[in-house]
Amino acid sequence: MPDRHQPAEDAANAASAFGVSAAQIEQAAARLDAGELVAFPTETVYGLGGDAENPDAVARIYAAKGRPANHPVIVHLAPHGDPNYWVEYLPADAQRLIDAFWPGPLTLILKRAARIPAAVSGGQDSVGLRCPSHPVAQALLDAFSALRGGHGGVAAPSANRFGHVSPTTAQHVRDEFGGTIHVLDGGASDVGIESTIVDLSRGFPALLRPGRVTPQDIAEVLGEAPRLPDGSDATAPRASGTLKAHYAPRTPLALLPFDELEPLLAVREAGERVALVARASRAGQWADADGVHFVAAPEDPHIYARELYGLLRALDRANVTRILIEKLPETIEWIAVNDRLGRAAAAFEAQG
Ligand code: TXA
Ligand code: MG
């Protein structure tokens, strides 16, 4: 586990190894201080950041994304940032998860301190906190925090328009917003999907969003499995059906077991070009079929997650009429990928 308390100078040096200079970090921090927005890389996805304690900056985030103002955003803390500043109290379970997983892809939902403006949590009495591990994010958060006496936090949802696929490169962010948003380019995000979210504000741990940190990882630290929003055990395989449409590409997408994909592939209309995303081990004859744009999906869940959003964006440009994706096993190692694929497909089921 990396040291969460490395000095700011080290963070700036580490950021320059990712192609972002100390001067660029200082300028970006000054923009945040002035209430402007800055998109920055994290290990999960790129974030669209603004000063978490400035309601005007938070309103700018909502406006840029086209997101409803009652949706809470996650507050990102510097490596040496103090979570106590943001919360009414820090439960022992929160400290355990922080010690185990920060900096890293885990967001905690806690009771918000009265001094923190409600805008950042969409008016709710809670706040989402995360300390990212990406060196560029850390350098930016360090520099901004320093401008605020060590307590600055950056509110940042994923840097995409509402409902669209999260960005995992700086180019994805530019594709979303054109030149209107200042972007720090720190290379491709390593995890590739958004952080795991655990709610500790209700007296028991609940998994709000699966991610790289798994329910088992959490259970090992807490000695108790996080519950799903419906009250069930989050270490059990997740049932689909409760998924809300989100994270969707523009091209119609369907997620089906391989034996249901095959009939669809067989009855393609003349001239129709279909993308097929499947693990190579299962694709069989369809990998080389005419009119099928075959994409060999990674066999490993972490690599699948890393490549997923970039793949969906690429397929939007691939001149195909439909995207068909092989349904993956309903096992715990695939829980986060299944969650995102299920949401992407749900966007089109909802349209009928
Ligand atoms: O990996 C990530 O978490 C990325 C990077 C940029 O850090 N951020 C991200 O933010 O995914 P966003 O806004 O796309 O997702 C934030 C989600 C909200 O939709 C909500 O579900 C949850 O986090 N959330 C944040 N604050 C909350 C709160 N106070 N109460 C309940 N849920 C909250
Ligand atoms: Mg998002």
Coordinates of C-alpha atoms and ligand atoms in Angstrom, one line a residue:
M1 CA 0.0 0.0 0.0
P2 CA 1.5 3.4 -1.0
D3 CA 2.1 5.9 1.8
R4 CA -0.8 8.4 1.8
H5 CA 1.3 11.0 3.5
Q6 CA 4.1 11.6 1.1
P7 CA 5.2 15.2 0.9
A8 CA 3.8 17.6 -1.8
E9 CA 7.2 17.9 -3.5
D10 CA 7.2 14.1 -4.1
A11 CA 3.7 14.4 -5.5
A12 CA 4.8 17.1 -8.0
N13 CA 7.8 15.0 -9.1
A14 CA 5.6 12.0 -9.6
A15 CA 3.2 14.0 -11.6
S16 CA 5.9 15.3 -13.9
A17 CA 6.8 11.6 -14.6
F18 CA 3.2 11.4 -16.1
G19 CA 3.9 14.4 -18.4
V20 CA 2.3 17.2 -16.2
S21 CA 4.8 19.9 -15.1
A22 CA 4.8 21.6 -11.7
A23 CA 3.8 24.8 -13.4
Q24 CA 0.8 23.2 -15.0
I25 CA -0.3 21.8 -11.6
E26 CA 0.1 25.3 -10.0
Q27 CA -2.0 26.9 -12.8
A28 CA -4.7 24.3 -12.5
A29 CA -4.8 24.7 -8.8
A30 CA -5.2 28.5 -9.2
R31 CA -8.1 27.9 -11.6
L32 CA -9.8 25.7 -9.0
D33 CA -9.1 28.4 -6.4
A34 CA -10.8 31.0 -8.7
G35 CA -13.9 28.8 -9.0
E36 CA -13.2 27.5 -12.4
L37 CA -13.3 23.8 -13.5
V38 CA -10.3 21.5 -14.3
A39 CA -10.6 18.0 -15.7
F40 CA -7.9 15.7 -14.3
P41 CA -6.8 12.1 -14.4
T42 CA -7.5 9.6 -11.6
E43 CA -6.7 5.9 -11.5
T44 CA -10.4 5.1 -12.1
V45 CA -11.6 7.6 -14.7
Y46 CA -11.0 11.3 -15.5
G47 CA -12.8 13.7 -13.1
L48 CA -14.4 17.1 -13.8
G49 CA -13.1 19.1 -10.8
G50 CA -14.3 22.2 -9.0
D51 CA -13.8 23.7 -5.5
A52 CA -16.0 21.5 -3.2
E53 CA -16.7 24.3 -0.8
N54 CA -17.7 26.8 -3.5
P55 CA -21.4 26.3 -4.5
D56 CA -20.9 28.3 -7.7
A57 CA -18.1 26.0 -8.8
V58 CA -20.2 23.0 -8.0
A59 CA -23.1 24.5 -10.0
R60 CA -20.7 24.9 -12.9
I61 CA -19.9 21.2 -12.8
Y62 CA -23.6 20.3 -13.0
A63 CA -24.1 22.8 -15.8
A64 CA -21.2 21.5 -17.8
K65 CA -22.3 17.9 -17.4
G66 CA -26.0 18.6 -18.0
R67 CA -26.6 16.7 -14.7
P68 CA -29.5 17.3 -12.4
A69 CA -28.5 19.4 -9.4
N70 CA -29.8 16.9 -6.8
H71 CA -27.1 14.3 -7.7
P72 CA -24.3 14.3 -5.2
V73 CA -20.7 14.5 -6.3
I74 CA -17.6 12.9 -4.8
V75 CA -15.1 15.1 -2.9
H76 CA -11.5 14.3 -3.6
L77 CA -8.9 14.7 -0.9
A78 CA -5.1 15.2 -1.1
P79 CA -2.9 12.4 0.2
H80 CA -2.4 14.3 3.5
G81 CA -6.0 15.6 3.5
D82 CA -8.0 15.2 6.7
P83 CA -11.4 13.4 6.2
N84 CA -12.5 14.7 9.7
Y85 CA -12.7 18.2 8.2
W86 CA -15.6 17.1 5.9
V87 CA -17.6 14.8 8.2
E88 CA -19.7 15.1 11.3
Y89 CA -17.8 12.1 12.7
L90 CA -15.5 9.4 11.3
P91 CA -16.8 6.0 12.3
A92 CA -14.2 3.3 13.2
D93 CA -15.2 1.3 10.1
A94 CA -14.4 4.4 7.9
Q95 CA -10.9 4.7 9.4
R96 CA -10.3 1.0 8.8
L97 CA -11.3 1.2 5.1
I98 CA -9.2 4.4 4.7
D99 CA -6.2 2.7 6.2
A100 CA -6.7 -0.3 4.0
F101 CA -7.6 1.3 0.6
W102 CA -6.6 5.0 0.5
P103 CA -5.2 6.3 -1.7
G104 CA -7.2 4.2 -4.2
P105 CA -10.5 3.5 -5.9
L106 CA -12.8 3.6 -2.9
T107 CA -15.3 6.3 -2.0
L108 CA -16.9 6.5 1.4
I109 CA -20.3 8.1 2.1
L110 CA -20.4 9.7 5.5
K111 CA -22.4 12.2 7.5
R112 CA -21.5 15.7 6.2
A113 CA -20.0 18.3 8.6
A114 CA -22.3 21.3 9.0
R115 CA -19.6 23.7 7.6
I116 CA -19.6 22.0 4.2
P117 CA -22.1 23.5 1.7
A118 CA -24.9 21.1 0.9
A119 CA -24.5 21.7 -2.9
V120 CA -21.8 19.1 -3.1
S121 CA -24.1 16.4 -1.9
G122 CA -27.1 17.5 -3.9
G123 CA -28.7 18.7 -0.6
Q124 CA -28.3 15.4 1.3
D125 CA -26.9 15.3 4.8
S126 CA -24.0 13.1 3.7
V127 CA -20.7 13.6 1.7
G128 CA -18.8 11.2 -0.5
L129 CA -15.0 11.2 0.1
R130 CA -12.2 9.7 -1.9
C131 CA -8.4 10.0 -2.0
P132 CA -7.2 9.0 -5.5
S133 CA -3.8 7.4 -6.1
H134 CA -3.0 8.9 -9.5
P135 CA 0.1 11.1 -9.1
V136 CA -1.3 13.9 -11.2
A137 CA -4.6 13.9 -9.1
Q138 CA -2.5 13.9 -5.9
A139 CA -0.3 16.8 -7.1
L140 CA -3.3 18.8 -8.1
L141 CA -5.1 18.1 -4.8
D142 CA -1.9 18.9 -2.8
A143 CA -1.4 22.2 -4.6
F144 CA -5.1 23.2 -4.2
S145 CA -5.2 22.1 -0.6
A146 CA -2.2 24.2 0.2
L147 CA -4.0 27.3 -1.2
R148 CA -6.7 26.5 1.4
G149 CA -4.6 26.0 4.5
G150 CA -4.4 22.3 4.0
H151 CA -8.1 21.6 3.9
G152 CA -9.1 22.1 0.2
G153 CA -11.2 19.3 -1.5
V154 CA -12.1 19.0 -5.1
A155 CA -15.6 17.9 -6.1
A156 CA -15.4 15.8 -9.2
P157 CA -17.8 13.6 -11.0
S158 CA -16.6 11.7 -14.0
A159 CA -15.8 14.2 -16.8
N160 CA -18.5 13.2 -19.2
R161 CA -21.9 14.5 -20.2
F162 CA -24.7 13.1 -18.0
G163 CA -25.6 9.5 -18.8
H164 CA -22.7 9.0 -21.2
V165 CA -19.6 6.7 -20.9
S166 CA -17.0 7.9 -18.4
P167 CA -13.6 9.1 -19.9
T168 CA -10.4 7.2 -19.3
T169 CA -8.1 9.4 -21.4
A170 CA -7.7 13.2 -21.8
Q171 CA -8.9 12.8 -25.4
H172 CA -12.1 11.3 -24.2
V173 CA -12.7 14.4 -22.1
R174 CA -12.0 16.7 -25.1
D175 CA -14.4 14.6 -27.1
E176 CA -17.1 15.3 -24.5
F177 CA -16.6 19.0 -24.0
G178 CA -14.6 20.2 -27.0
G179 CA -12.2 23.0 -26.0
T180 CA -14.4 24.4 -23.3
I181 CA -12.8 22.5 -20.3
H182 CA -9.2 22.8 -19.2
V183 CA -7.7 19.2 -19.1
L184 CA -4.6 17.9 -17.4
D185 CA -3.4 14.9 -19.5
G186 CA -1.9 12.2 -17.2
G187 CA -2.3 9.3 -19.6
A188 CA -4.9 6.5 -19.6
S189 CA -6.6 5.5 -16.3
D190 CA -5.4 2.2 -15.0
V191 CA -8.6 0.9 -13.3
G192 CA -10.9 2.2 -16.1
I193 CA -14.2 2.1 -14.2
E194 CA -15.4 4.4 -11.4
S195 CA -14.5 3.8 -7.7
T196 CA -16.3 1.4 -5.4
I197 CA -18.8 3.3 -3.2
V198 CA -19.5 2.2 0.3
D199 CA -22.1 4.0 2.4
L200 CA -21.3 4.2 6.1
S201 CA -23.7 6.9 6.9
R202 CA -26.6 4.6 7.9
G203 CA -25.0 2.5 10.7
F204 CA -24.1 -0.5 8.5
P205 CA -21.8 -0.8 5.4
A206 CA -23.8 -0.7 2.1
L207 CA -22.3 -1.1 -1.3
L208 CA -23.7 1.6 -3.6
R209 CA -21.5 0.9 -6.6
P210 CA -19.1 -2.0 -7.3
G211 CA -15.6 -1.3 -8.5
R212 CA -12.0 -2.5 -8.3
V213 CA -12.2 -2.8 -4.5
T214 CA -14.6 -5.8 -4.2
P215 CA -17.2 -6.7 -1.5
Q216 CA -14.8 -9.4 -0.3
D217 CA -12.0 -6.9 0.1
I218 CA -14.3 -4.8 2.2
A219 CA -15.6 -7.8 4.2
E220 CA -12.0 -8.8 5.0
V221 CA -11.3 -5.4 6.6
L222 CA -14.6 -4.9 8.3
G223 CA -15.3 -8.5 9.3
E224 CA -18.8 -8.0 7.8
A225 CA -20.0 -8.1 4.2
P226 CA -21.4 -4.8 2.9
R227 CA -25.1 -5.0 2.0
L228 CA -26.6 -4.1 -1.3
P229 CA -29.2 -1.3 -1.4
D230 CA -31.9 -3.9 -1.3
G231 CA -30.6 -5.3 2.0
S232 CA -29.0 -8.4 0.5
D233 CA -25.4 -9.6 1.0
A234 CA -23.0 -7.9 -1.5
T235 CA -20.6 -10.8 -1.5
A236 CA -23.4 -12.9 -3.2
P237 CA -23.5 -12.6 -7.0
R238 CA -25.6 -9.6 -8.0
A239 CA -29.0 -10.1 -9.5
S240 CA -29.7 -7.9 -12.5
G241 CA -33.0 -6.2 -13.0
T242 CA -32.5 -3.3 -10.6
L243 CA -30.1 -1.5 -13.0
K244 CA -30.7 2.0 -14.0
A245 CA -29.8 3.2 -17.5
H246 CA -26.4 4.9 -17.4
Y247 CA -22.9 4.7 -18.9
A248 CA -24.2 4.2 -22.4
P249 CA -22.6 4.5 -25.8
R250 CA -24.7 6.0 -28.6
T251 CA -24.9 2.9 -30.8
P252 CA -27.7 0.4 -29.6
L253 CA -26.1 -2.2 -27.4
A254 CA -27.4 -5.6 -26.3
L255 CA -25.9 -7.9 -23.6
L256 CA -26.8 -11.5 -24.2
P257 CA -25.5 -15.0 -23.3
F258 CA -23.5 -16.4 -26.2
D259 CA -26.2 -19.0 -27.2
E260 CA -28.7 -16.1 -27.6
L261 CA -26.2 -14.0 -29.6
E262 CA -25.7 -16.6 -32.2
P263 CA -29.3 -16.5 -33.6
L264 CA -29.1 -12.7 -33.8
L265 CA -25.8 -13.0 -35.7
A266 CA -27.4 -15.6 -38.0
V267 CA -30.3 -13.4 -39.1
R268 CA -28.5 -10.1 -39.9
E269 CA -30.1 -8.1 -42.6
A270 CA -28.2 -7.5 -45.8
G271 CA -25.6 -4.7 -45.4
E272 CA -26.0 -4.6 -41.6
R273 CA -22.7 -4.4 -39.7
V274 CA -22.8 -5.7 -36.2
A275 CA -20.0 -5.4 -33.6
L276 CA -19.5 -8.5 -31.5
V277 CA -17.6 -8.2 -28.3
A278 CA -16.8 -11.6 -26.8
R279 CA -14.0 -13.4 -25.2
A280 CA -12.0 -15.0 -28.0
S281 CA -12.3 -18.4 -26.3
R282 CA -16.1 -18.3 -27.0
A283 CA -16.5 -16.4 -30.3
G284 CA -16.0 -19.4 -32.5
Q285 CA -17.0 -19.0 -36.2
W286 CA -18.3 -15.4 -35.6
A287 CA -14.8 -14.0 -35.1
D288 CA -14.2 -14.1 -38.9
A289 CA -17.8 -13.8 -40.2
D290 CA -18.6 -11.2 -43.0
G291 CA -20.3 -8.1 -41.7
V292 CA -19.2 -8.8 -38.1
H293 CA -16.8 -6.4 -36.5
F294 CA -15.3 -8.8 -34.0
V295 CA -13.6 -7.5 -30.9
A296 CA -11.8 -10.0 -28.7
A297 CA -12.6 -9.0 -25.2
P298 CA -10.1 -9.5 -22.4
E299 CA -10.5 -12.8 -20.4
D300 CA -9.3 -11.0 -17.2
P301 CA -11.9 -8.9 -15.3
H302 CA -9.4 -6.1 -14.4
I303 CA -8.2 -5.7 -17.9
Y304 CA -11.8 -5.9 -19.2
A305 CA -12.7 -3.0 -16.9
R306 CA -9.6 -1.0 -18.0
E307 CA -10.5 -1.3 -21.6
L308 CA -14.3 -1.2 -21.4
Y309 CA -15.1 2.5 -21.8
G310 CA -12.5 3.1 -24.5
L311 CA -13.9 0.2 -26.3
L312 CA -17.5 1.5 -26.2
R313 CA -16.3 4.9 -27.4
A314 CA -14.3 3.2 -30.3
L315 CA -17.4 1.2 -31.3
D316 CA -19.4 4.4 -31.5
R317 CA -17.0 5.4 -34.3
A318 CA -16.7 2.0 -35.9
N319 CA -19.6 2.4 -38.3
V320 CA -21.7 -0.4 -36.9
T321 CA -25.5 -0.5 -36.5
R322 CA -25.6 -2.6 -33.3
I323 CA -23.2 -3.6 -30.5
L324 CA -23.7 -7.2 -29.2
I325 CA -21.8 -8.1 -26.1
E326 CA -21.3 -11.5 -24.6
K327 CA -22.8 -11.7 -21.1
L328 CA -20.1 -12.5 -18.6
P329 CA -20.3 -15.0 -15.7
E330 CA -22.4 -13.8 -12.7
T331 CA -19.5 -14.3 -10.4
I332 CA -18.1 -11.9 -7.9
E333 CA -14.9 -11.2 -9.9
W334 CA -17.1 -9.8 -12.7
I335 CA -19.5 -7.8 -10.5
A336 CA -18.2 -4.3 -11.4
V337 CA -17.9 -5.0 -15.2
N338 CA -21.4 -6.7 -15.1
D339 CA -22.8 -3.6 -13.4
R340 CA -21.5 -1.2 -16.0
L341 CA -22.4 -3.4 -19.0
G342 CA -25.9 -4.0 -17.5
R343 CA -26.4 -0.2 -17.2
A344 CA -25.2 0.4 -20.7
A345 CA -27.6 -2.2 -22.1
A346 CA -30.5 -0.9 -19.9
A347 CA -30.3 2.4 -21.6
F348 CA -31.6 0.7 -24.8
E349 CA -34.0 -1.7 -23.2
A350 CA -35.7 1.4 -21.7
Q351 CA -36.1 2.8 -25.2
G352 CA -37.8 -0.4 -26.2
Ligands
TXA1 O1 -14.0 6.9 -9.6 C1 -14.8 7.8 -9.3 O2 -15.4 7.8 -8.3 C2 -14.8 9.0 -10.2 C3 -13.5 9.7 -10.2 C4 -13.5 11.0 -11.0 O3 -13.1 9.9 -8.9 N1 -15.9 9.8 -9.9 C5 -17.2 9.5 -10.1 O4 -18.1 10.5 -9.8 O5 -17.5 8.4 -10.6 P1 -19.6 10.4 -10.3 O6 -20.2 11.8 -10.0 O7 -19.7 10.1 -11.8 O8 -20.3 9.4 -9.4 C6 -20.6 9.8 -8.1 C7 -21.7 9.0 -7.5 C8 -23.0 9.6 -7.5 O9 -23.8 9.3 -8.7 C9 -23.6 9.0 -6.3 O10 -24.1 7.7 -6.7 C10 -22.4 8.7 -5.4 O11 -21.3 8.9 -6.1 N2 -22.4 9.7 -4.3 C11 -21.5 10.8 -4.2 N3 -21.8 11.5 -3.0 C12 -22.8 10.8 -2.5 C13 -23.6 11.0 -1.3 N4 -23.3 12.1 -0.5 N5 -24.6 10.2 -1.0 C14 -24.8 9.1 -1.8 N6 -24.2 8.9 -2.9 C15 -23.2 9.7 -3.3
MG2 MG -20.3 9.4 -13.7

